Coordinates of C-alpha atoms and ligand atoms in Angstrom, one line a residue:
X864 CA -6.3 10.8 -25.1
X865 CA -2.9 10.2 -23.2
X866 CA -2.9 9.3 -19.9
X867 CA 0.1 8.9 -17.4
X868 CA 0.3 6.8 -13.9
X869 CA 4.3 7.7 -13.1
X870 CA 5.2 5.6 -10.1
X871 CA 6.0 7.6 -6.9
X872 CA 7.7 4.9 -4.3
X873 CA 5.7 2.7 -2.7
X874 CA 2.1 3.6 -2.5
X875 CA 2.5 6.3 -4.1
X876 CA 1.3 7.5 -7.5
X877 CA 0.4 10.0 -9.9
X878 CA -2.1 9.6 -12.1
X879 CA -3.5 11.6 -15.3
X880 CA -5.9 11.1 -17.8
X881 CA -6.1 13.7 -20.4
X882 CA -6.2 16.8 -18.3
X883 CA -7.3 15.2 -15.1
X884 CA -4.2 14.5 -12.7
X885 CA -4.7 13.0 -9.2
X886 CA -1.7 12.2 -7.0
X887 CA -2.1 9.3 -4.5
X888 CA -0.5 8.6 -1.1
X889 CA 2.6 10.9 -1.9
X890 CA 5.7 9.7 0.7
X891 CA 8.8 11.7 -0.4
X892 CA 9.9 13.2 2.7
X893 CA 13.1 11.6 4.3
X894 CA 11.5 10.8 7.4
X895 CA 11.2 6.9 8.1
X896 CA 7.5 5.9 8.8
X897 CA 6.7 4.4 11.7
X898 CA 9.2 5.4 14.3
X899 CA 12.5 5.6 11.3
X900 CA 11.9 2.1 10.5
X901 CA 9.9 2.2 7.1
X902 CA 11.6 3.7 4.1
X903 CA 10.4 3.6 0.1
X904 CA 11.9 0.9 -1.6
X905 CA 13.7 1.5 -4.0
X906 CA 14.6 5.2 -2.6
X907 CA 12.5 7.7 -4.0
X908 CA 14.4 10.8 -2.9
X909 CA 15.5 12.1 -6.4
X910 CA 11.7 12.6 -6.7
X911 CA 10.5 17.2 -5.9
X912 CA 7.8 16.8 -3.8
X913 CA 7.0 20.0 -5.3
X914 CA 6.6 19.2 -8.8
X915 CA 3.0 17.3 -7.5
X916 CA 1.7 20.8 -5.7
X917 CA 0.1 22.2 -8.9
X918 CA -2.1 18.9 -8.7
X919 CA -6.1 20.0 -8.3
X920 CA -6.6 16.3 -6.3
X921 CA -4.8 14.3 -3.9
X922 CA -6.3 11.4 -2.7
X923 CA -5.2 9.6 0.5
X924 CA -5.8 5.9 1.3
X925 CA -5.6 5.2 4.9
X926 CA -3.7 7.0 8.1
X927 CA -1.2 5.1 8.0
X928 CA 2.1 6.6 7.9
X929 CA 3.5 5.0 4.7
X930 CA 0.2 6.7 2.8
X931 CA -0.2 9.4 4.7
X932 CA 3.0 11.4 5.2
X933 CA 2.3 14.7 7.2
X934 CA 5.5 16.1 6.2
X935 CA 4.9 15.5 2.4
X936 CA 1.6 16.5 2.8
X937 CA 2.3 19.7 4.7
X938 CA 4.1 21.2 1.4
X939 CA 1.0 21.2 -0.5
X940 CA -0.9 24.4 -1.0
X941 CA -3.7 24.2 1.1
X942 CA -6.1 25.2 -1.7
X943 CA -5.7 21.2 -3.2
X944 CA -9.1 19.5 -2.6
X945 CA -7.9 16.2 -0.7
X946 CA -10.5 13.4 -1.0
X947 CA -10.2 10.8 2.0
X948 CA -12.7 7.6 1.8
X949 CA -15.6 7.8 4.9
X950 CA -14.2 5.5 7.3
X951 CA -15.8 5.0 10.6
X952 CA -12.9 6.3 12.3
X953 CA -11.8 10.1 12.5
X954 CA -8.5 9.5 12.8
X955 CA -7.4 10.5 9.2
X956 CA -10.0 13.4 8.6
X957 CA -8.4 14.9 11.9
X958 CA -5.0 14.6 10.4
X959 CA -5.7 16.0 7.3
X960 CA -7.7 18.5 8.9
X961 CA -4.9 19.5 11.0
X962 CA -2.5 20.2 7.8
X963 CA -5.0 23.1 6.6
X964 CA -6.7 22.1 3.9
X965 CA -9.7 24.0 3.0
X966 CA -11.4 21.6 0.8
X967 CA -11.6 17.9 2.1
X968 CA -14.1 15.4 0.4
X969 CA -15.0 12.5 2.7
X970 CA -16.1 10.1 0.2
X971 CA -18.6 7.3 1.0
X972 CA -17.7 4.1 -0.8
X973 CA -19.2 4.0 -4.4
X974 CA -20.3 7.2 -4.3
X975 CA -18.4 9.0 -7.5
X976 CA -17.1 12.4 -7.6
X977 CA -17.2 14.3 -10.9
X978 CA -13.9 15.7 -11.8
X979 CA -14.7 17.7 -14.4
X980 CA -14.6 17.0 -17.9
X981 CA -16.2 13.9 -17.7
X982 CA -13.8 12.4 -15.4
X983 CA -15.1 10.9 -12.0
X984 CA -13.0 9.3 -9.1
X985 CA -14.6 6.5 -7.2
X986 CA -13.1 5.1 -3.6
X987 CA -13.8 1.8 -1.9
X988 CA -12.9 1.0 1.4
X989 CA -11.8 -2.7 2.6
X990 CA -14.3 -4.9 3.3
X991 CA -13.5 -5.3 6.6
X992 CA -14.7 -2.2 8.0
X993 CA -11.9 -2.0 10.7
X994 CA -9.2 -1.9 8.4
X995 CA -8.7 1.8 7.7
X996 CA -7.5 1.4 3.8
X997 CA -9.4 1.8 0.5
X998 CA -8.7 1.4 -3.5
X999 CA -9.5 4.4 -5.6
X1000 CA -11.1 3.9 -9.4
X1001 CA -10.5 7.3 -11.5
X1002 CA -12.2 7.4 -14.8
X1003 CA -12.3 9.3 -18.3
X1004 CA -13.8 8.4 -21.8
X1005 CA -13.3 4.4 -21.4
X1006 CA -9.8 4.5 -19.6
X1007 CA -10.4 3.4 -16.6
X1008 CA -7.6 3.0 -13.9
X1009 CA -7.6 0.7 -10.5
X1010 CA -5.6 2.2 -7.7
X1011 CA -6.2 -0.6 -5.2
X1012 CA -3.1 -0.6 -3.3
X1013 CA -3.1 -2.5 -0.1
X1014 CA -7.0 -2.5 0.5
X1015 CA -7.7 -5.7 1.1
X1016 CA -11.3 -6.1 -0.6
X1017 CA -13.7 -9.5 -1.0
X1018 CA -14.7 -11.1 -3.6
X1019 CA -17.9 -9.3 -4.5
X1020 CA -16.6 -6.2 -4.5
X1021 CA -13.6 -7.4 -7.2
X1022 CA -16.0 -8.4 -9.3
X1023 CA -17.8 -5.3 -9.3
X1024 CA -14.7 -4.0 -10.1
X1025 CA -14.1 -6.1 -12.8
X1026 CA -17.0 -5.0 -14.7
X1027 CA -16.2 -1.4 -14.9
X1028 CA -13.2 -2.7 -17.1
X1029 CA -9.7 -1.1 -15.7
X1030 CA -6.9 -1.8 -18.0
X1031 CA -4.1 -0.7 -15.1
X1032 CA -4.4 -2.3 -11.5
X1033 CA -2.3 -1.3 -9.3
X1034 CA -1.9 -3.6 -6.2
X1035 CA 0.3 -3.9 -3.7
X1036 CA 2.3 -7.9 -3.8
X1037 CA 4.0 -8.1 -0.7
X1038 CA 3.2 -8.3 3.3
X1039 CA 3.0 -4.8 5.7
X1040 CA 2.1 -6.6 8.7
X1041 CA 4.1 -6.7 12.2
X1042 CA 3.5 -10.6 12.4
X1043 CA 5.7 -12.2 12.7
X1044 CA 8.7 -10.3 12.8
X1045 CA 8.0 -8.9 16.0
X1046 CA 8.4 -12.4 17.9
X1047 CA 11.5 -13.9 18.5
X1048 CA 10.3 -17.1 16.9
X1049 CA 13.1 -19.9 16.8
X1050 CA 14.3 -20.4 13.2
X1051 CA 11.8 -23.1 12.2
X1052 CA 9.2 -21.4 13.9
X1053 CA 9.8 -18.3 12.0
X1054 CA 10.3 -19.9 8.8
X1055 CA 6.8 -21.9 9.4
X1056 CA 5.4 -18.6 9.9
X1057 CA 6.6 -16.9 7.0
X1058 CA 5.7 -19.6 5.0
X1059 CA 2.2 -19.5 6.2
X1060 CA 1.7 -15.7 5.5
X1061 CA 3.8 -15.3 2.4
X1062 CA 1.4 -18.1 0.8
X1063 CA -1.7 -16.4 1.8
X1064 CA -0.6 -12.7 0.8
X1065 CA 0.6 -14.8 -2.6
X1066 CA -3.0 -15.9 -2.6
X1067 CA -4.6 -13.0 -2.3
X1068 CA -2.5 -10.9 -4.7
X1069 CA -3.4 -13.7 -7.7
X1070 CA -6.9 -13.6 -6.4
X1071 CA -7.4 -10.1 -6.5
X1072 CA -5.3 -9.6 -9.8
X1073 CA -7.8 -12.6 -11.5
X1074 CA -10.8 -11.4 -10.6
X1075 CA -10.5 -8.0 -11.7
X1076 CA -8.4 -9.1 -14.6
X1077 CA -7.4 -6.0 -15.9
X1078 CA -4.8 -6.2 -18.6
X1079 CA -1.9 -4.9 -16.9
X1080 CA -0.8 -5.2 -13.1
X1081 CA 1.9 -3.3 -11.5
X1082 CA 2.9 -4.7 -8.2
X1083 CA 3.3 -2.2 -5.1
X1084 CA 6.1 -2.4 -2.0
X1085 CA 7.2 -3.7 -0.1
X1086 CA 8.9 -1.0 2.1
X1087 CA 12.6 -1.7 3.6
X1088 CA 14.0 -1.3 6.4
X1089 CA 17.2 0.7 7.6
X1090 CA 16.6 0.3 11.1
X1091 CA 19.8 -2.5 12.6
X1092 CA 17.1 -4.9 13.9
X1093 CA 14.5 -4.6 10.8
X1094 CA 18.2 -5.1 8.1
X1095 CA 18.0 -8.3 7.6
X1096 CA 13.8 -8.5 6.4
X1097 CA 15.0 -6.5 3.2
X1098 CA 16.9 -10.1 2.0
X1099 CA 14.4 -12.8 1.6
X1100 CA 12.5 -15.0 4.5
X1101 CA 10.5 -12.8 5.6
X1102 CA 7.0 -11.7 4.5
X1103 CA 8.1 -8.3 2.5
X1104 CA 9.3 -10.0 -0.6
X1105 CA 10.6 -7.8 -3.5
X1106 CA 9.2 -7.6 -7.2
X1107 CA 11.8 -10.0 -7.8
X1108 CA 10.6 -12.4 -5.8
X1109 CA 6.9 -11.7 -6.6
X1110 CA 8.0 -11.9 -10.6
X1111 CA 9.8 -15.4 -9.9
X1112 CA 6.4 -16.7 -7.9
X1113 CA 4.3 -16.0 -10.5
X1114 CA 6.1 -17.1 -12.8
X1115 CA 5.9 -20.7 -11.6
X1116 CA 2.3 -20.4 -10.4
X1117 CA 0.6 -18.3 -12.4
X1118 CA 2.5 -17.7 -15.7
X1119 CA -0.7 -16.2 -17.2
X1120 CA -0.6 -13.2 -15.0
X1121 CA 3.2 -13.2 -15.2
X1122 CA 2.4 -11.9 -18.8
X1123 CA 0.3 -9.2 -17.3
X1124 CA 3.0 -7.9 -15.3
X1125 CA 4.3 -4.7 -15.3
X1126 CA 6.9 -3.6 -12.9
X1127 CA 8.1 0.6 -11.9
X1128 CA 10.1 1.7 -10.1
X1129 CA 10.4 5.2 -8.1
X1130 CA 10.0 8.2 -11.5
X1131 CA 8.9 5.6 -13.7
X1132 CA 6.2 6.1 -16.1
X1133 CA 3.7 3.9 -17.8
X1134 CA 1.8 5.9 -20.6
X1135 CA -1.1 5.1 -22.7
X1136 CA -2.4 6.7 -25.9
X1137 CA -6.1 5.7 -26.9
X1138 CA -5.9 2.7 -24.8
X1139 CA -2.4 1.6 -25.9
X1140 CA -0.1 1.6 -22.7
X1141 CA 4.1 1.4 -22.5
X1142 CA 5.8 0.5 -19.6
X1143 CA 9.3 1.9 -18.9
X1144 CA 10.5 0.4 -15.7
X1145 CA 14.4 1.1 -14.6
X1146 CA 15.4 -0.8 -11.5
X1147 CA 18.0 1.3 -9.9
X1148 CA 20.2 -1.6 -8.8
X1149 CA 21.9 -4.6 -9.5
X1150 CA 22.8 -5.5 -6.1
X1151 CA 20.2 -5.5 -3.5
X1152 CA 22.8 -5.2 -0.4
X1153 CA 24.7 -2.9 -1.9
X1154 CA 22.2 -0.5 -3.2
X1155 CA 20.3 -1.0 0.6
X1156 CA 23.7 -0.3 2.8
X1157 CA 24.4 3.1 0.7
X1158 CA 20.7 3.6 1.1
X1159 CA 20.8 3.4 5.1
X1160 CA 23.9 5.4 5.2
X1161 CA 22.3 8.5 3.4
X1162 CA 19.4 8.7 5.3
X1163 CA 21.3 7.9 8.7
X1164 CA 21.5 11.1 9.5
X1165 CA 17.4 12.1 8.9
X1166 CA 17.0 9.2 10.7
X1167 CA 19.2 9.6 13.9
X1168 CA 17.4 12.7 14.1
X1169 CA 14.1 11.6 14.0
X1170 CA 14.9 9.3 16.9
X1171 CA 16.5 11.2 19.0
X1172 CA 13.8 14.1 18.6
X1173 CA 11.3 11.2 19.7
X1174 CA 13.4 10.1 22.6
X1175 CA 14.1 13.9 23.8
X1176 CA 10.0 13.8 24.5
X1177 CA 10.1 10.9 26.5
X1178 CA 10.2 10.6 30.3
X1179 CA 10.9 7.9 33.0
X1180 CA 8.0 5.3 33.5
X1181 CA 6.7 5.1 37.0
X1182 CA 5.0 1.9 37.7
X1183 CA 2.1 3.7 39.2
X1184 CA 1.9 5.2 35.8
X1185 CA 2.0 2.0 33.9
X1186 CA -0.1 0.3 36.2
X1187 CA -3.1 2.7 36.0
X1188 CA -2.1 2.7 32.2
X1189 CA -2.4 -1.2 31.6
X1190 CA -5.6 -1.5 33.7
X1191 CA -7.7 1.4 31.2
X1192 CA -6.1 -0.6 28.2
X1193 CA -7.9 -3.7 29.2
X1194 CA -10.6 -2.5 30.6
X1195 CA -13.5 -3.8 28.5
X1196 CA -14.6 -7.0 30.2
X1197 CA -15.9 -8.7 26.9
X1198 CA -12.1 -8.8 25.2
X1199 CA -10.8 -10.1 28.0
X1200 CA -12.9 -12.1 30.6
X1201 CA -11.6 -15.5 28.6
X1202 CA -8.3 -14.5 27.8
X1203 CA -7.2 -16.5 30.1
X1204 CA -3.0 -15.9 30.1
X1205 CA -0.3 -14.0 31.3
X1206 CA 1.0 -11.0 29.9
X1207 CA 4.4 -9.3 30.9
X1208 CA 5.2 -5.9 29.7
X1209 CA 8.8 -5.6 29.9
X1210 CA 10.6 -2.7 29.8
X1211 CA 14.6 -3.2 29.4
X1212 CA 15.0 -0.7 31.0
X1213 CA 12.4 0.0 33.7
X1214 CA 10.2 -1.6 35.7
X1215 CA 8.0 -5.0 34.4
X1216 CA 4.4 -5.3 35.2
X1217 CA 2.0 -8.6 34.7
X1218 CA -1.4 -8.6 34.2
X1219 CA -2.8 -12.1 35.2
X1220 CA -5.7 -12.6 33.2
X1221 CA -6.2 -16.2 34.7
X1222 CA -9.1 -15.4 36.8
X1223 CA -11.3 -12.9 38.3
X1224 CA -10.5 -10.1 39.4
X1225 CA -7.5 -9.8 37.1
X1226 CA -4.1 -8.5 39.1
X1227 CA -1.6 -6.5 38.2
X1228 CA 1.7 -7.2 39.5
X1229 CA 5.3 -5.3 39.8
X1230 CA 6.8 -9.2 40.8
X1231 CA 5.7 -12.6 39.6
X1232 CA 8.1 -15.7 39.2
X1233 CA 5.8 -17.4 36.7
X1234 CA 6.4 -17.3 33.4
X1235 CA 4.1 -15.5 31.6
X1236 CA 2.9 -16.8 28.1
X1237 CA 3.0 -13.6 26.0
X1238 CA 6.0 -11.1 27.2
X1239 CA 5.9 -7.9 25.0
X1240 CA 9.6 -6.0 25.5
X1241 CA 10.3 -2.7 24.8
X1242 CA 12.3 0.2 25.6
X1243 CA 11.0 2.2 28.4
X1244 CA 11.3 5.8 25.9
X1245 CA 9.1 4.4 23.8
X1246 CA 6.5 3.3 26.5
X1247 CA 6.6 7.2 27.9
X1248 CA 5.6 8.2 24.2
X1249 CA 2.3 5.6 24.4
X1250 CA 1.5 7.0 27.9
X1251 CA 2.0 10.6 26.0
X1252 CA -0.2 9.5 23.4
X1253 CA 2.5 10.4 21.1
X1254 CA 3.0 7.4 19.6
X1255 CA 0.6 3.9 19.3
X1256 CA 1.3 0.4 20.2
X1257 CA 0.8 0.1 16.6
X1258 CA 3.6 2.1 15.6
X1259 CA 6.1 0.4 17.8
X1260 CA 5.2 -2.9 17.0
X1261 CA 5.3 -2.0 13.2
X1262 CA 8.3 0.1 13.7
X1263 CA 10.6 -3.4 15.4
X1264 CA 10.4 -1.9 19.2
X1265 CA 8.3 -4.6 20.6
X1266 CA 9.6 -8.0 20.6
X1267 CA 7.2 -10.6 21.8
X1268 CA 7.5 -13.5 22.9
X1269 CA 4.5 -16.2 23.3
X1270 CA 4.7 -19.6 25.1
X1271 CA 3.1 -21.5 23.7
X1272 CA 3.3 -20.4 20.3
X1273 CA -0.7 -20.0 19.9
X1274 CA -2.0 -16.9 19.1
X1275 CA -4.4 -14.1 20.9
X1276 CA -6.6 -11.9 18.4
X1277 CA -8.3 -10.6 21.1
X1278 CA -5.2 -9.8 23.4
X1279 CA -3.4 -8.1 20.3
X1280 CA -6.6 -6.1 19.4
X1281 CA -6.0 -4.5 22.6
X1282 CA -2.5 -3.3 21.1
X1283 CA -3.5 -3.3 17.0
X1284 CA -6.6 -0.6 17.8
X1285 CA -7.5 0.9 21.4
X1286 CA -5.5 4.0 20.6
X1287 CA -8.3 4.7 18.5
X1288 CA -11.9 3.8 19.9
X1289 CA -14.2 4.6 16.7
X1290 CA -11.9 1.4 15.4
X1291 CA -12.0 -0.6 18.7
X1292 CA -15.8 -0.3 19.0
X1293 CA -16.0 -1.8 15.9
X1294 CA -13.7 -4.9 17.0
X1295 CA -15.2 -5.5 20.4
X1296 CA -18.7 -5.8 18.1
X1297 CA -17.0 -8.4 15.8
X1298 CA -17.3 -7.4 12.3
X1299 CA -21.3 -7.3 11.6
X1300 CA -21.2 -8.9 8.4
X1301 CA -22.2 -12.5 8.4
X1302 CA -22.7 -14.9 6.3
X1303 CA -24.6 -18.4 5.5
X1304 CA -22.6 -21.7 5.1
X1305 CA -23.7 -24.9 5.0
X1306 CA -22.2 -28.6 5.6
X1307 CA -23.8 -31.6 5.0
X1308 CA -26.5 -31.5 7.6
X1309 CA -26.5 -27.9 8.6
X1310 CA -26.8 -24.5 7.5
X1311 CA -25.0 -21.8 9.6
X1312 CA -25.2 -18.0 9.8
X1313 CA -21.9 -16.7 11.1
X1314 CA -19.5 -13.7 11.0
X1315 CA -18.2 -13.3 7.9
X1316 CA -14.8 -12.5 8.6
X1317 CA -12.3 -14.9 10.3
X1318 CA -11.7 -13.6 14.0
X1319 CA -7.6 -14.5 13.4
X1320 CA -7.0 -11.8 10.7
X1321 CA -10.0 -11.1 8.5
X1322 CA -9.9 -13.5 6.2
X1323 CA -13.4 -13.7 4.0
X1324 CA -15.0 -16.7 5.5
X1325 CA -16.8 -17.5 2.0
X1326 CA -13.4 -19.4 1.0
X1327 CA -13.3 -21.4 4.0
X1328 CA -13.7 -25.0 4.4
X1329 CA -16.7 -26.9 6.2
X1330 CA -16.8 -30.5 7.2
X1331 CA -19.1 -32.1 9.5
X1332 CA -19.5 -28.6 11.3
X1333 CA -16.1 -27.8 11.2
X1334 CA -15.1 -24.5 9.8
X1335 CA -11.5 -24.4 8.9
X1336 CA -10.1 -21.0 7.1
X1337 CA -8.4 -21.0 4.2
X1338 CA -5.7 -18.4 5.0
X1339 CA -3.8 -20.1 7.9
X1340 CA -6.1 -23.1 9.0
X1341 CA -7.3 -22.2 12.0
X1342 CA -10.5 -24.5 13.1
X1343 CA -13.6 -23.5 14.6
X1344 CA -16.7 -25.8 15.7
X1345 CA -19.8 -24.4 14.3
X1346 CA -22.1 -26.8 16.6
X1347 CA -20.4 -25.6 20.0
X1348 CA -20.6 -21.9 19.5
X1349 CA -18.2 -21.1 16.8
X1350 CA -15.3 -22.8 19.4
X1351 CA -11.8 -22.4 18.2
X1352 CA -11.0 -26.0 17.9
X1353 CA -7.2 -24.9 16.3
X1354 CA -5.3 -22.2 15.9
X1355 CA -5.4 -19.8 18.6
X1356 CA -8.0 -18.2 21.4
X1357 CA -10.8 -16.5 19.5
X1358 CA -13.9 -17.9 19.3
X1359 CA -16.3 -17.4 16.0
X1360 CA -19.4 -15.5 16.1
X1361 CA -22.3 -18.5 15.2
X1362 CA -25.4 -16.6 15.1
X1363 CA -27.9 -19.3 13.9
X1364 CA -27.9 -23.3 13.0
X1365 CA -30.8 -25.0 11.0
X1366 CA -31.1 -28.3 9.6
X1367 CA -31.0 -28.4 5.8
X1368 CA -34.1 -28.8 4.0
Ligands
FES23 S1 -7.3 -15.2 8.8 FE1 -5.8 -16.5 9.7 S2 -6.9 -18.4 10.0 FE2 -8.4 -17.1 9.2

C-alpha cells in the first residue's frame, strides 16, 4: 500500500493511505489569521487550494483561525463530508455550518468512523476540556498515522495512543500562546518568561513524542508574523521557535528523538510503501530575514486590506458603551469577588475606564489617579469590533493589539479567563466550574483529591511536585497549599480546587 501525508503549511496536511485521502486544517488563503497577524511559515502560497477539493474528508481541529480558515474552507464543494471532534462548545459546528456543508460528522472522542475500505478515522480532543483542539488517528491495513497537532493531551491518553502503533506523529514543537508577548515586560523580565514557557512547551513536545514513540515525528509551526510590532518574534527569544531551533534542542537534550526527526516544509511529501517511509523536506530559504522581509512585502497588500476592511466596520467608543460593556464582562461574582486589583482598559485613542475590583461593590470609573496593576491598551477600532461582536479579546490579544501591562508582575488566571473565553459561554461555563477532573495525590502524611489540572494554564497536575502539603507544578512552579484550601502560596491569584484531605493509612 502507498500512503502520502504532503505537508500543507502549518497545521495543515493531507493525508492518504491507499485510496483513502483526508485533508487536515487546510490554511492557504492570503488572509493573516487573527486580525493580519498570523501567516504560514514558511509561505505556503505556491500551494492550489483547489487541488484538495476532490478530497471525500476534511477534517478540522479546533475554531481557531490558523485551523480553521473560512476563506479556504469556503472553496470546497459543499458535498465534502467535514468531520469536527464534539466539543462542548458550538462555536466551530456553527462555523462550519455556516459555510454550507451538507454533511458534517461531530465526532465524539474515540468513537471511530469507518471510511470505507477498511480505513477508520479516530479524533481525540485535549484533555482539558476547555481547550477547543483535538489530534486525529486515520487508519488502514496496519499503517497507522498520528495527526496530533497542537492538542495538548495527558499522559493516559498518549499511551493509549501509543498502543495503536502510529509510525508518523505529527506534532506541533513550538508555542501559539499570547503570553508573553503581549506585555511589555522589561528585557529580563521577558527573557525570564520566555525561558519559562519555551522549557515547558520543549517538555511537552519530548513528552508527548516519547510516549507515543512512533518512529518518525515531524514537527509543526510555528506561524510568523508580518505584522511591525509581531517582526521581531520570527528571530529567536521568543516562544515561537523554528524547526531550526527545535532540531538544535533536541539535539542536545534528546539526541534519541533527534534521530526520529523528520522535518517538511510547505509541498513537501513524506511517502511510505508497505510501511517503508521517505522524507523529502526542501527548506525554502537560507536566510531567515531575508526570506521573511520579501515574505511581508508580498502579502502587504492582502494584508493592508484586510485591516482596513476591519477598521471601515468600526465606530467611535462612547464610555457609556464601554462602561455597560465591562460591567456584563465581569459579571459573574465567582471569577471575580477575590480578584482583588485594578484593571485599566486603555484605549489610545479614546476614553480609559477602571474597574476597581478592590472591594464590594466594584466601580467603574472614567478618572482614577491610582495606578492600576493590570492596564490592557488597545486601539479604540478594535474595541468597537469586540462591542460589535466582530472580533474577540482573543483575537486581539493573539493578533499583538493589546499590550498589557501588570504591576506587579504576578499573574491573574481568573482575570484573563474573563478575556481568553467569555465571548463564548459553552467554554466559560466550563472555566467558572474549574475543570471537573480531579485527581488523588499524596504527601507524606496526606492524601488529597484535587482538580486535576493546574488553575495557571492546564498543566496535568499528575507531574507536579508535593512536599509536606505543598503542591508545586511542574510547568512554571507555581505553589499551592493543599492544607489551606488549595491557597496559591506562589505564582499568581488562583486558588486550587482541594476537594478532600485524609490521613494516609
Ligand atoms: S500550568 Fe503554569 S504553573 Fe501550572
Amino acid at each position: 500500500m502507498r500512503s502520502t501525508i504532503t505537508f500543507l503549511g502549518h497545521a495543515g496536511l493531507d493525508l492518504r493511505l491507499g485510496a483513502t485521502r483526508v485533508v487536515c486544517d487546510p490554511w492557504l488563503s492570503a488572509r493573516g489569521a487573527y486580525l493580519g497577524s498570523w501567516y504560514p511559515f514558511p509561505d505556503n502560497g505556491h500551494l492550489a487550494a483547489k487541488d484538495l477539493h476532490d478530497t471525500p474528508t476534511l477534517f478540522i481541529s479546533s475554531p481557531r483561525p490558523d485551523h480553521c480558515d473560512l476563506e479556504t474552507l469556503g472553496g470546497f464543494p459543499k458535498t465534502v463530508r467535514v468531520v469536527i471532534p464534539a466539543f462542548p462548545s458550538r462555536v466551530l459546528a456553527d462555523q462550519i455550518a455556516q459555510l454550507g456543508f451538507t454533511e458534517v460528522v461531530e465526532l465524539p472522542d474515540w468513537q471511530p468512523l469507518e471510511l470505507g475500505g477498511g480505513a477508520r478515522l479516530t479524533v481525540v480532543s485535549a484533555s482539558t476540556r476547555h481547550i477547543l483542539a483535538a489530534a486525529l488517528v486515520l487508519e488502514l491495513d496496519g499503517e497507522v498515522i498520528l495527526n496530533q497537532n497542537d492538542c495538548p493531551l495527558d499522559a493516559a491518553t498518549l499511551a493509549r495512543l501509543a498502543a495503536i502503533k502510529p509510525s508518523v506523529h505529527f506534532v506541533q514543537s513550538s508555542g501559539a500562546s499570547y503570553f508573553p508577548s503581549a506585555y511589555d515586560f522589561s528585557p529580563d523580565q521577558m527573557k525570564a518568561h520566555v525561558g519559562e514557557e519555551v522549557a515547558e512547551i520543549f517538555r511537552r513536545f519530548v513528552g508527548a513524542a516519547v510516549e507515543v514513540g512512533a518512529r518518525y515525528l515531524i514537527p509543526g509551526g510555528p506561524p510568523c508574523f508580518l505584522d511591525d510590532r509581531g517582526f521581531e518574534l520570527n528571530f529567536g527569544g521568543s516562544i515561537f521557535f523554528d524547526t531550526d531551533e527545535l532540531q538544535a534542542k533536541t539535539a542536545i537534550a534528546e539526541p534519541a528523538l533527534a534521530e526520529r526527526l523528520r522535518i517538511l516544509y510547505p509541498g513537501d511529501a513524506a511517502v511510505g510503501e508497505d510501511g517503508a517511509w521517505q522524507f523529502d523536506g526542501h527548506r525554502p530559504y537560507t536566510d531567515k530575514r531575508q526570506y521573511l522581509e520579501a515574505y511581508r512585502r508580498a502579502r502587504a497588500p492582502a494584508r493592508e486590506n484586510q485591516l482596513a476592511e476591519l477598521r471601515a466596520q468600526a465606530g467611535p467608543v462612547e464610555v457609556k458603551e464601554l462602561r455597560s460593556y465591562l460591567r456584563d464582562l465581569f459579571q459573574f461574582e465567582d471569577m471575580t469577588w477575590n480578584l482583588g486589583l485594578m484593571v485599566q482598559i486603555h484605549l489610545s485613542d479614546g476614553p480609559s475606564m477602571w474597574v476597581d475590583f478592590r472591594k464590594k461593590p466594584f466601580r467603574y470609573l472614567t478618572e482614577c489617579e491610582e495606578p492600576a496593576s493590570y492596564v490592557l491598551t488597545l486601539e479604540s477600532a478594535w474595541m468597537s469590533l469586540v462591542l460589535q461582536q466582530k472580533a474577540s479579546w482573543h483575537d486581539l490579544l493573539m493578533g499583538q493589539k493589546v499590550m498589557i501591562h501588570r504591576d506587579p508582575d504576578r499573574a491573574s488566571p481568573r482575570l484573563m479567563s474573563h478575556f481568553d473565553y467569555r465571548h463564548d459561554e459553552a467554554l466559560f461555563d466550563l472555566v467558572r466550574r474549574v475543570d471537573p477532573a480531579l485527581i488523588t495525590i499524596q504527601d507524606e502524611q496526606m492524601e488529597y483529591v484535587c482538580q486535576r489540572f493546574c488553575p495557571h494554564r492546564g498543566r496535568d497536575l499528575e507531574y507536579a511536585v508535593i512536599e509536606r502539603g505543598v503542591l508545586t507544578c511542574t510547568a512554571h512552579g507555581w505553589r499551592f497549599d493543599l492544607r489551606k484550601g488549595g491557597k496559591c502560596l506562589w505564582g499568581g491569584d488562583a486558588p486550587l480546587l482541594v476537594k478532600e484531605i485524609r490521613p494516609l493509612k
